[in-house]
Amino acid sequence: MSRRSLLLSVLALSVSACSSVRHNQASGDFEYATGEEATPLVVPQSLDKPAAKSDFKVANVKNTQGPVGQAVDVRAPSLVLPIAASSRVVPENDDAIIWFDKVLEDKDLAQFIELAVKDTLLESSVEFNSLADKPLSFESDWFHSEEESGWIFKQVDASESMRFRFDLTTKPHGRSVSLQVSMIDYMKTDQSGSTKTPNIIDKHRAEMALLNEITATVDYKYRLQQRENRLMRANQKLVTVGENPQGEAAYVVEMETDLLWSNLPIFFERYGFDIADLNESKKIYFVDFTQPDISLWDRIWGDDVPVIELSNASYQFHLKPLAESQSTALTIYNSEQQALTKEVLEQIFPVMEPALSFRDL
């Protein structure tokens, strides 16, 4: 079933009652709805009236503001499903609203969510309209659904149409955006006549269903973008052998210095380096290297990590930003303050290149 068909089915089921089985109705009899209040106990004046507690007293007040008996809707309330990364709901809020926090640093969050709304409506062949006077508010065209009967000669027994508004609210820092879905127009025609007023429960369920569909689209787009990023990094050579600003042999990593600095502890932990000290202002790591002991079982189960062919000793990793680029020169010094030669860097390059690209993360 396509996502378009799924959405229409959910909306149709949430707004219209099933003709054969009413899932919103409680099972059993409803004699309690017509029951009368029991006659109070009459105590003769010559006798003492027994003590009575009002803990379980039922007030003798008729329910004139809500449904009774078979008319009571017993369906569980619809909930917002924060299934997308860094999405959250507002506690104790019954509105169809969800908050998204920034996940993709290179994407404008509000525009990303707006595109998800457009794509969700497009899958249902529904037009998306921007509001000139409200830059962060949008409206949909009509969603239509029909109920038909008959086999050879079909006839429309009921038809429903609805429109929605989508309101985005952005925090001043731009890293958090909320999306609220509201039904703004409704029309229904069946054998009992026409109405433009939806049932309040069905209206809420339709808003929640559409909001959850949009959230699923956001989640799908996140996963798609992450996959594209992984493929790009897997096919891109981010590390080469070059020189630092002093002319010494070094790895040139196409990554900003601060980002490489924050990622190097992951590299150290995985490949046998222990951080002994560091100088963050000069971007220097002091490490001790011990080649990992790869057991036979590690090789059988595929848990072995490629070994860097260096001597067990102390080393220093110096990071220097390269002028007019976002690359960083990574120079490795031995315990005698000598930079590793180009030949040594090329020898261990098959392991260092994917490791410093962080492709396996």
C-alpha positions as a LaTeX table, in Angstrom:
\begin{tabular}{lrrr}
\hline
Residue & $x$ (\AA) & $y$ (\AA) & $z$ (\AA) \\
\hline
Met1 & 0.00 & 0.00 & 0.00 \\
Ser2 & 1.39 & 3.39 & $-0.91$ \\
Arg3 & 1.84 & 6.09 & 1.72 \\
Arg4 & $-0.82$ & 8.12 & $-0.08$ \\
Ser5 & $-3.35$ & 5.31 & 0.22 \\
Leu6 & $-2.36$ & 4.77 & 3.85 \\
Leu7 & $-2.96$ & 8.42 & 4.75 \\
Leu8 & $-6.33$ & 8.52 & 3.03 \\
Ser9 & $-7.34$ & 5.32 & 4.77 \\
Val10 & $-6.33$ & 6.65 & 8.17 \\
Leu11 & $-8.16$ & 9.92 & 7.62 \\
Ala12 & $-11.27$ & 8.19 & 6.34 \\
Leu13 & $-11.35$ & 5.77 & 9.26 \\
Ser14 & $-10.72$ & 8.50 & 11.80 \\
Val15 & $-13.42$ & 10.85 & 10.54 \\
Ser16 & $-16.16$ & 8.46 & 9.47 \\
Ala17 & $-17.83$ & 5.66 & 11.41 \\
Cys18 & $-17.74$ & 2.16 & 9.98 \\
Ser19 & $-21.06$ & 1.06 & 8.59 \\
Ser20 & $-20.83$ & $-2.53$ & 9.82 \\
Val21 & $-18.96$ & $-2.47$ & 13.13 \\
Arg22 & $-18.72$ & 0.58 & 15.35 \\
His23 & $-15.28$ & 0.36 & 16.96 \\
Asn24 & $-15.91$ & 3.55 & 18.91 \\
Gln25 & $-18.81$ & 2.00 & 20.85 \\
Ala26 & $-18.52$ & 0.03 & 24.08 \\
Ser27 & $-19.69$ & $-3.59$ & 24.10 \\
Gly28 & $-22.43$ & $-4.91$ & 26.34 \\
Asp29 & $-25.78$ & $-3.50$ & 27.40 \\
Phe30 & $-26.50$ & 0.08 & 28.38 \\
Glu31 & $-29.26$ & $-0.39$ & 30.96 \\
Tyr32 & $-27.40$ & 1.91 & 33.31 \\
Ala33 & $-28.21$ & 4.84 & 31.01 \\
Thr34 & $-31.94$ & 4.49 & 31.74 \\
Gly35 & $-31.63$ & 3.46 & 35.37 \\
Glu36 & $-33.36$ & 5.46 & 38.07 \\
Glu37 & $-31.90$ & 6.64 & 41.33 \\
Ala38 & $-32.69$ & 4.29 & 44.22 \\
Thr39 & $-35.35$ & 5.48 & 46.68 \\
Pro40 & $-33.72$ & 6.90 & 49.80 \\
Leu41 & $-34.09$ & 4.85 & 52.96 \\
Val42 & $-36.99$ & 6.15 & 55.08 \\
Val43 & $-36.36$ & 5.95 & 58.82 \\
Pro44 & $-39.28$ & 6.32 & 61.23 \\
Gln45 & $-39.07$ & 9.28 & 63.55 \\
Ser46 & $-38.98$ & 7.04 & 66.59 \\
Leu47 & $-35.73$ & 5.41 & 65.43 \\
Asp48 & $-32.21$ & 6.79 & 65.13 \\
Lys49 & $-31.04$ & 7.42 & 61.57 \\
Pro50 & $-27.96$ & 5.26 & 60.76 \\
Ala51 & $-24.70$ & 6.95 & 59.92 \\
Ala52 & $-24.19$ & 7.50 & 56.19 \\
Lys53 & $-21.08$ & 8.40 & 54.24 \\
Ser54 & $-21.11$ & 10.30 & 50.96 \\
Asp55 & $-17.87$ & 8.83 & 49.59 \\
Phe56 & $-19.65$ & 6.85 & 46.89 \\
Lys57 & $-22.77$ & 8.91 & 46.45 \\
Val58 & $-23.83$ & 9.48 & 42.85 \\
Ala59 & $-25.26$ & 12.93 & 42.32 \\
Asn60 & $-28.82$ & 12.95 & 41.07 \\
Val61 & $-27.98$ & 15.23 & 38.14 \\
Lys62 & $-28.90$ & 14.34 & 34.58 \\
Asn63 & $-26.11$ & 14.48 & 31.98 \\
Thr64 & $-27.40$ & 17.04 & 29.53 \\
Gln65 & $-24.06$ & 18.18 & 28.07 \\
Gly66 & $-22.58$ & 14.98 & 26.70 \\
Pro67 & $-23.39$ & 11.59 & 25.14 \\
Val68 & $-24.91$ & 8.76 & 27.16 \\
Gly69 & $-24.94$ & 5.00 & 26.66 \\
Gln70 & $-24.38$ & 3.89 & 23.06 \\
Ala71 & $-23.53$ & 7.42 & 21.97 \\
Val72 & $-20.37$ & 7.52 & 24.15 \\
Asp73 & $-17.16$ & 7.36 & 22.06 \\
Val74 & $-14.79$ & 4.96 & 23.83 \\
Arg75 & $-11.83$ & 5.15 & 21.44 \\
Ala76 & $-8.43$ & 5.82 & 23.00 \\
Pro77 & $-7.09$ & 9.32 & 22.39 \\
Ser78 & $-4.70$ & 9.79 & 19.46 \\
Leu79 & $-1.13$ & 10.68 & 20.39 \\
Val80 & 1.71 & 12.50 & 18.69 \\
Leu81 & 4.45 & 10.00 & 17.77 \\
Pro82 & 7.93 & 11.62 & 17.95 \\
Ile83 & 9.58 & 8.99 & 15.76 \\
Ala84 & 11.93 & 11.36 & 13.92 \\
Ala85 & 15.39 & 12.04 & 15.33 \\
Ser86 & 15.47 & 14.83 & 17.95 \\
Ser87 & 11.69 & 15.27 & 17.91 \\
Arg88 & 9.69 & 15.76 & 21.11 \\
Val89 & 6.18 & 16.48 & 22.30 \\
Val90 & 4.83 & 19.10 & 24.68 \\
Pro91 & 3.80 & 17.43 & 27.97 \\
Glu92 & 0.10 & 17.70 & 28.84 \\
Asn93 & $-0.75$ & 19.35 & 25.53 \\
Asp94 & $-3.67$ & 17.89 & 23.59 \\
Asp95 & $-3.00$ & 19.89 & 20.40 \\
Ala96 & $-1.50$ & 18.24 & 17.32 \\
Ile97 & 1.92 & 19.81 & 17.81 \\
Ile98 & 5.49 & 18.50 & 17.77 \\
Trp99 & 8.94 & 20.06 & 18.24 \\
Phe100 & 11.99 & 19.27 & 16.11 \\
Asp101 & 15.57 & 20.04 & 17.15 \\
Lys102 & 18.32 & 20.56 & 14.59 \\
Val103 & 19.95 & 17.37 & 13.31 \\
Leu104 & 21.51 & 18.37 & 9.98 \\
Glu105 & 23.87 & 21.29 & 10.49 \\
Asp106 & 23.93 & 22.18 & 6.78 \\
Lys107 & 20.13 & 22.42 & 6.47 \\
Asp108 & 17.74 & 25.18 & 7.54 \\
Leu109 & 15.42 & 23.35 & 9.95 \\
Ala110 & 12.25 & 25.33 & 9.15 \\
Gln111 & 12.74 & 24.90 & 5.40 \\
Phe112 & 13.48 & 21.20 & 5.90 \\
Ile113 & 10.18 & 20.67 & 7.74 \\
Glu114 & 8.27 & 22.78 & 5.21 \\
Leu115 & 9.61 & 20.51 & 2.44 \\
Ala116 & 8.47 & 17.45 & 4.44 \\
Val117 & 4.93 & 18.91 & 4.64 \\
Lys118 & 4.93 & 19.56 & 0.88 \\
Asp119 & 6.11 & 16.02 & 0.10 \\
Thr120 & 3.48 & 14.49 & 2.40 \\
Leu121 & 0.69 & 16.41 & 0.66 \\
Leu122 & 2.15 & 15.62 & $-2.76$ \\
Glu123 & 1.89 & 11.89 & $-2.05$ \\
Ser124 & $-1.85$ & 12.43 & $-1.52$ \\
Ser125 & $-2.13$ & 14.66 & $-4.63$ \\
Val126 & $-3.09$ & 17.62 & $-2.43$ \\
Glu127 & $-1.90$ & 21.14 & $-3.22$ \\
Phe128 & 0.25 & 23.10 & $-0.75$ \\
Asn129 & $-0.40$ & 26.83 & $-0.40$ \\
Ser130 & 1.73 & 29.48 & 1.28 \\
Leu131 & 0.14 & 32.41 & 3.12 \\
Ala132 & 1.48 & 35.80 & 2.03 \\
Asp133 & 0.72 & 37.48 & 5.35 \\
Lys134 & 2.15 & 34.62 & 7.48 \\
Pro135 & 5.57 & 33.41 & 6.22 \\
Leu136 & 5.62 & 30.36 & 8.55 \\
Ser137 & 1.98 & 29.31 & 8.02 \\
Phe138 & 0.66 & 27.16 & 5.19 \\
Glu139 & $-2.62$ & 25.60 & 4.12 \\
Ser140 & $-3.50$ & 22.48 & 2.21 \\
Asp141 & $-6.09$ & 22.02 & $-0.48$ \\
Trp142 & $-8.95$ & 19.59 & 0.12 \\
Phe143 & $-8.49$ & 15.97 & 1.15 \\
His144 & $-11.39$ & 13.95 & $-0.29$ \\
Ser145 & $-12.72$ & 10.52 & 0.69 \\
Glu146 & $-15.87$ & 8.65 & $-0.37$ \\
Glu147 & $-17.85$ & 5.60 & 0.72 \\
Glu148 & $-19.40$ & 3.57 & $-2.09$ \\
Ser149 & $-21.85$ & 0.69 & $-2.23$ \\
Gly150 & $-23.01$ & $-1.63$ & $-4.95$ \\
Trp151 & $-21.23$ & $-4.05$ & $-7.18$ \\
Ile152 & $-22.06$ & $-3.39$ & $-10.80$ \\
Phe153 & $-23.74$ & $-0.04$ & $-10.37$ \\
Lys154 & $-21.86$ & 1.78 & $-7.63$ \\
Gln155 & $-23.22$ & 4.76 & $-5.81$ \\
Val156 & $-21.64$ & 7.19 & $-3.36$ \\
Asp157 & $-23.18$ & 6.77 & 0.09 \\
Ala158 & $-21.04$ & 9.38 & 1.86 \\
Ser159 & $-18.33$ & 11.86 & 1.01 \\
Glu160 & $-16.02$ & 13.85 & 3.26 \\
Ser161 & $-13.59$ & 16.68 & 2.58 \\
Met162 & $-11.22$ & 18.53 & 4.86 \\
Arg163 & $-8.49$ & 21.15 & 4.76 \\
Phe164 & $-5.62$ & 21.75 & 7.18 \\
Arg165 & $-3.35$ & 24.58 & 8.27 \\
Phe166 & 0.31 & 24.07 & 9.21 \\
Asp167 & 1.94 & 26.57 & 11.58 \\
Leu168 & 5.71 & 26.61 & 12.17 \\
Thr169 & 7.19 & 28.34 & 15.21 \\
Thr170 & 10.94 & 28.93 & 15.30 \\
Lys171 & 13.02 & 29.57 & 18.40 \\
Pro172 & 15.24 & 32.70 & 18.16 \\
His173 & 18.37 & 30.56 & 17.82 \\
Gly174 & 16.82 & 28.67 & 14.90 \\
Arg175 & 17.74 & 25.22 & 16.24 \\
Ser176 & 14.23 & 24.28 & 17.39 \\
Val177 & 11.06 & 24.45 & 15.29 \\
Ser178 & 7.53 & 23.35 & 16.19 \\
Leu179 & 4.87 & 22.18 & 13.75 \\
Gln180 & 1.16 & 22.35 & 14.56 \\
Val181 & $-1.57$ & 20.85 & 12.36 \\
Ser182 & $-5.12$ & 22.23 & 12.58 \\
Met183 & $-8.23$ & 21.32 & 10.61 \\
Ile184 & $-9.70$ & 24.57 & 9.23 \\
Asp185 & $-12.49$ & 23.38 & 6.89 \\
Tyr186 & $-14.73$ & 20.34 & 6.84 \\
Met187 & $-17.64$ & 19.10 & 4.77 \\
Lys188 & $-19.58$ & 15.84 & 4.98 \\
Thr189 & $-22.56$ & 14.59 & 3.01 \\
Asp190 & $-24.39$ & 11.32 & 3.62 \\
Gln191 & $-27.94$ & 9.95 & 3.78 \\
Ser192 & $-28.69$ & 12.03 & 6.88 \\
Gly193 & $-27.77$ & 15.30 & 5.15 \\
Ser194 & $-24.80$ & 17.68 & 5.02 \\
Thr195 & $-22.71$ & 19.29 & 7.73 \\
Lys196 & $-19.67$ & 21.52 & 8.01 \\
Thr197 & $-19.04$ & 20.78 & 11.68 \\
Pro198 & $-16.84$ & 17.75 & 12.39 \\
Asn199 & $-17.12$ & 15.60 & 15.47 \\
Ile200 & $-14.56$ & 16.99 & 17.93 \\
Ile201 & $-12.98$ & 13.59 & 18.54 \\
Asp202 & $-12.76$ & 12.75 & 14.84 \\
Lys203 & $-11.29$ & 16.19 & 14.14 \\
His204 & $-8.56$ & 15.63 & 16.72 \\
Arg205 & $-7.78$ & 12.16 & 15.38 \\
Ala206 & $-7.50$ & 13.46 & 11.80 \\
Glu207 & $-5.08$ & 16.21 & 12.89 \\
Met208 & $-2.96$ & 13.72 & 14.80 \\
Ala209 & $-2.91$ & 11.26 & 11.89 \\
Leu210 & $-1.68$ & 13.90 & 9.45 \\
Leu211 & 0.92 & 15.24 & 11.89 \\
Asn212 & 2.30 & 11.74 & 12.46 \\
Glu213 & 2.45 & 11.19 & 8.70 \\
Ile214 & 4.52 & 14.37 & 8.31 \\
Thr215 & 6.79 & 13.31 & 11.19 \\
Ala216 & 7.36 & 9.98 & 9.42 \\
Thr217 & 8.33 & 11.92 & 6.29 \\
Val218 & 10.83 & 13.99 & 8.30 \\
Asp219 & 12.31 & 10.78 & 9.70 \\
Tyr220 & 12.57 & 9.30 & 6.19 \\
Lys221 & 14.31 & 12.43 & 4.90 \\
Tyr222 & 16.78 & 12.31 & 7.79 \\
Arg223 & 17.66 & 8.71 & 7.01 \\
Leu224 & 17.98 & 9.47 & 3.30 \\
Gln225 & 20.31 & 12.41 & 3.96 \\
Gln226 & 22.42 & 10.35 & 6.36 \\
Arg227 & 22.73 & 7.61 & 3.75 \\
Glu228 & 23.83 & 10.13 & 1.14 \\
Asn229 & 26.40 & 11.54 & 3.56 \\
Arg230 & 27.79 & 8.07 & 4.28 \\
Leu231 & 28.08 & 7.27 & 0.58 \\
Met232 & 29.76 & 10.59 & $-0.09$ \\
Arg233 & 32.27 & 10.03 & 2.67 \\
Ala234 & 32.88 & 6.44 & 1.58 \\
Asn235 & 33.69 & 7.55 & $-1.98$ \\
Gln236 & 35.62 & 10.69 & $-1.06$ \\
Lys237 & 39.30 & 10.69 & $-0.19$ \\
Leu238 & 39.52 & 12.94 & 2.85 \\
Val239 & 43.13 & 12.12 & 3.81 \\
Thr240 & 46.30 & 12.52 & 1.77 \\
Val241 & 50.01 & 12.59 & 2.53 \\
Gly242 & 51.40 & 16.12 & 2.32 \\
Glu243 & 53.26 & 18.68 & 4.43 \\
Asn244 & 52.54 & 20.93 & 7.39 \\
Pro245 & 53.26 & 24.70 & 7.30 \\
Gln246 & 56.84 & 23.97 & 8.44 \\
Gly247 & 57.48 & 21.66 & 5.47 \\
Glu248 & 57.45 & 18.45 & 7.52 \\
Ala249 & 55.66 & 15.31 & 6.32 \\
Ala250 & 52.07 & 15.21 & 7.57 \\
Tyr251 & 48.61 & 13.91 & 6.82 \\
Val252 & 46.36 & 16.51 & 5.21 \\
Val253 & 42.80 & 15.90 & 6.45 \\
Glu254 & 39.91 & 17.70 & 4.73 \\
Met255 & 38.28 & 18.62 & 8.01 \\
Glu256 & 38.23 & 21.73 & 10.16 \\
Thr257 & 40.81 & 21.69 & 12.96 \\
Asp258 & 38.28 & 21.88 & 15.81 \\
Leu259 & 36.20 & 19.05 & 14.34 \\
Leu260 & 39.24 & 16.82 & 13.81 \\
Trp261 & 40.43 & 17.63 & 17.34 \\
Ser262 & 37.10 & 16.52 & 18.84 \\
Asn263 & 37.03 & 13.32 & 16.75 \\
Leu264 & 40.60 & 12.12 & 17.41 \\
Pro265 & 39.80 & 10.55 & 20.84 \\
Ile266 & 37.52 & 8.11 & 19.01 \\
Phe267 & 40.42 & 7.21 & 16.69 \\
Phe268 & 42.82 & 6.80 & 19.64 \\
Glu269 & 40.49 & 4.50 & 21.56 \\
Arg270 & 39.86 & 2.26 & 18.55 \\
Tyr271 & 43.45 & 1.86 & 17.34 \\
Gly272 & 45.49 & 1.34 & 20.52 \\
Phe273 & 46.44 & 4.88 & 21.61 \\
Asp274 & 46.09 & 6.09 & 25.21 \\
Ile275 & 45.92 & 9.83 & 25.79 \\
Ala276 & 48.57 & 10.78 & 28.37 \\
Asp277 & 48.16 & 14.56 & 28.13 \\
Leu278 & 46.91 & 17.27 & 25.81 \\
Asn279 & 47.31 & 20.96 & 25.03 \\
Glu280 & 44.04 & 22.20 & 23.61 \\
Ser281 & 45.22 & 25.75 & 22.91 \\
Lys282 & 48.07 & 24.44 & 20.71 \\
Lys283 & 46.03 & 21.44 & 19.51 \\
Ile284 & 48.51 & 18.76 & 20.63 \\
Tyr285 & 47.72 & 15.25 & 21.88 \\
Phe286 & 50.38 & 13.33 & 23.86 \\
Val287 & 49.67 & 9.61 & 23.46 \\
Asp288 & 51.14 & 6.22 & 24.27 \\
Phe289 & 50.79 & 3.55 & 21.57 \\
Thr290 & 50.54 & $-0.20$ & 22.11 \\
Gln291 & 49.65 & $-2.46$ & 19.22 \\
Pro292 & 46.33 & $-4.22$ & 19.97 \\
Asp293 & 46.54 & $-7.95$ & 20.61 \\
Ile294 & 44.24 & $-9.51$ & 17.99 \\
Ser295 & 43.18 & $-12.98$ & 19.06 \\
Leu296 & 42.11 & $-15.84$ & 16.84 \\
Trp297 & 38.51 & $-15.46$ & 18.01 \\
Asp298 & 38.52 & $-11.78$ & 17.04 \\
Arg299 & 39.52 & $-12.75$ & 13.52 \\
Ile300 & 36.88 & $-15.50$ & 13.33 \\
Trp301 & 34.07 & $-13.24$ & 14.51 \\
Gly302 & 35.23 & $-10.26$ & 12.46 \\
Asp303 & 35.91 & $-8.08$ & 15.53 \\
Asp304 & 39.57 & $-7.42$ & 14.71 \\
Val305 & 40.65 & $-3.85$ & 13.95 \\
Pro306 & 43.40 & $-3.16$ & 11.37 \\
Val307 & 46.72 & $-2.69$ & 13.15 \\
Ile308 & 48.86 & 0.42 & 12.63 \\
Glu309 & 52.44 & $-0.72$ & 12.05 \\
Leu310 & 54.19 & 1.57 & 14.51 \\
Ser311 & 56.55 & 0.76 & 17.35 \\
Asn312 & 55.14 & 0.71 & 20.85 \\
Ala313 & 56.18 & 4.13 & 22.11 \\
Ser314 & 55.02 & 7.65 & 22.95 \\
Tyr315 & 53.92 & 10.00 & 20.16 \\
Gln316 & 52.56 & 13.49 & 19.71 \\
Phe317 & 49.76 & 14.42 & 17.31 \\
His318 & 50.04 & 18.10 & 16.27 \\
Leu319 & 47.15 & 19.76 & 14.41 \\
Lys320 & 47.66 & 22.90 & 12.32 \\
Pro321 & 45.01 & 24.59 & 10.16 \\
Leu322 & 46.08 & 25.14 & 6.55 \\
Ala323 & 45.66 & 28.64 & 5.17 \\
Glu324 & 42.81 & 29.39 & 2.73 \\
Ser325 & 41.17 & 25.97 & 3.21 \\
Gln326 & 39.16 & 23.98 & 5.70 \\
Ser327 & 41.84 & 21.28 & 5.86 \\
Thr328 & 44.14 & 20.41 & 8.74 \\
Ala329 & 47.73 & 19.23 & 8.74 \\
Leu330 & 48.20 & 16.33 & 11.18 \\
Thr331 & 51.87 & 15.81 & 12.05 \\
Ile332 & 52.96 & 12.82 & 14.14 \\
Tyr333 & 56.14 & 13.23 & 16.21 \\
Asn334 & 58.04 & 10.45 & 17.95 \\
Ser335 & 59.42 & 10.60 & 21.48 \\
Glu336 & 62.53 & 12.40 & 20.17 \\
Gln337 & 60.42 & 15.27 & 18.74 \\
Gln338 & 61.09 & 14.12 & 15.19 \\
Ala339 & 58.26 & 14.11 & 12.65 \\
Leu340 & 57.53 & 10.73 & 11.10 \\
Thr341 & 58.93 & 10.58 & 7.59 \\
Lys342 & 56.88 & 10.54 & 4.43 \\
Glu343 & 57.86 & 6.89 & 3.88 \\
Val344 & 56.46 & 5.88 & 7.29 \\
Leu345 & 53.24 & 7.83 & 6.71 \\
Glu346 & 52.75 & 6.14 & 3.33 \\
Gln347 & 53.45 & 2.73 & 4.85 \\
Ile348 & 50.65 & 3.05 & 7.43 \\
Phe349 & 48.39 & 5.07 & 5.07 \\
Pro350 & 46.06 & 2.12 & 4.16 \\
Val351 & 44.98 & 1.99 & 7.81 \\
Met352 & 45.23 & 5.70 & 8.65 \\
Glu353 & 43.22 & 6.97 & 5.66 \\
Pro354 & 39.85 & 5.32 & 6.48 \\
Ala355 & 40.49 & 5.75 & 10.22 \\
Leu356 & 41.03 & 9.52 & 9.99 \\
Ser357 & 38.05 & 9.79 & 7.59 \\
Phe358 & 35.86 & 8.22 & 10.34 \\
Arg359 & 33.94 & 6.26 & 7.71 \\
Asp360 & 33.02 & 3.45 & 10.06 \\
Leu361 & 31.19 & 5.76 & 12.50 \\
\hline
\end{tabular}
